[in-house]
Phi, psi and omega in degrees: 000142175244143178241134182198193184229148172230149181216148172260002178053050182285154178235067180280156177297143175299135184292336181267319186257337184081358181285136178262127179294144178292155177299321180299315179294317181295323177294320176300317181296317183291327175296318176298322178296320179297314179299315179297317178302320178293318182296325180272000172094015176293149184275330190221142167225110182260143177239126176278149180257124178220148178239065180223160182296333184266012175230132186271343187255096175267350179223089182304323180299322179291321179296313181295322179290332177295331179277338186299316181300321179294323181290328185262002177077020181264003185280000000 
């Protein structure tokens, strides 16, 4: 059995302020989430692919590869 997390990297409005996070900020956050998931020993981190304004990840492979250097100590 594998345990992990999946995300669509959505950029929904904040429920209190109504402000929508930028795609750049949301992508930075999800890369941090991927690194943390690896550090705590999760087996999988999946990214869904969407081509809409309210989702920041249109290329899951690029998002996952952005986290790889930090995980492998090459940064």
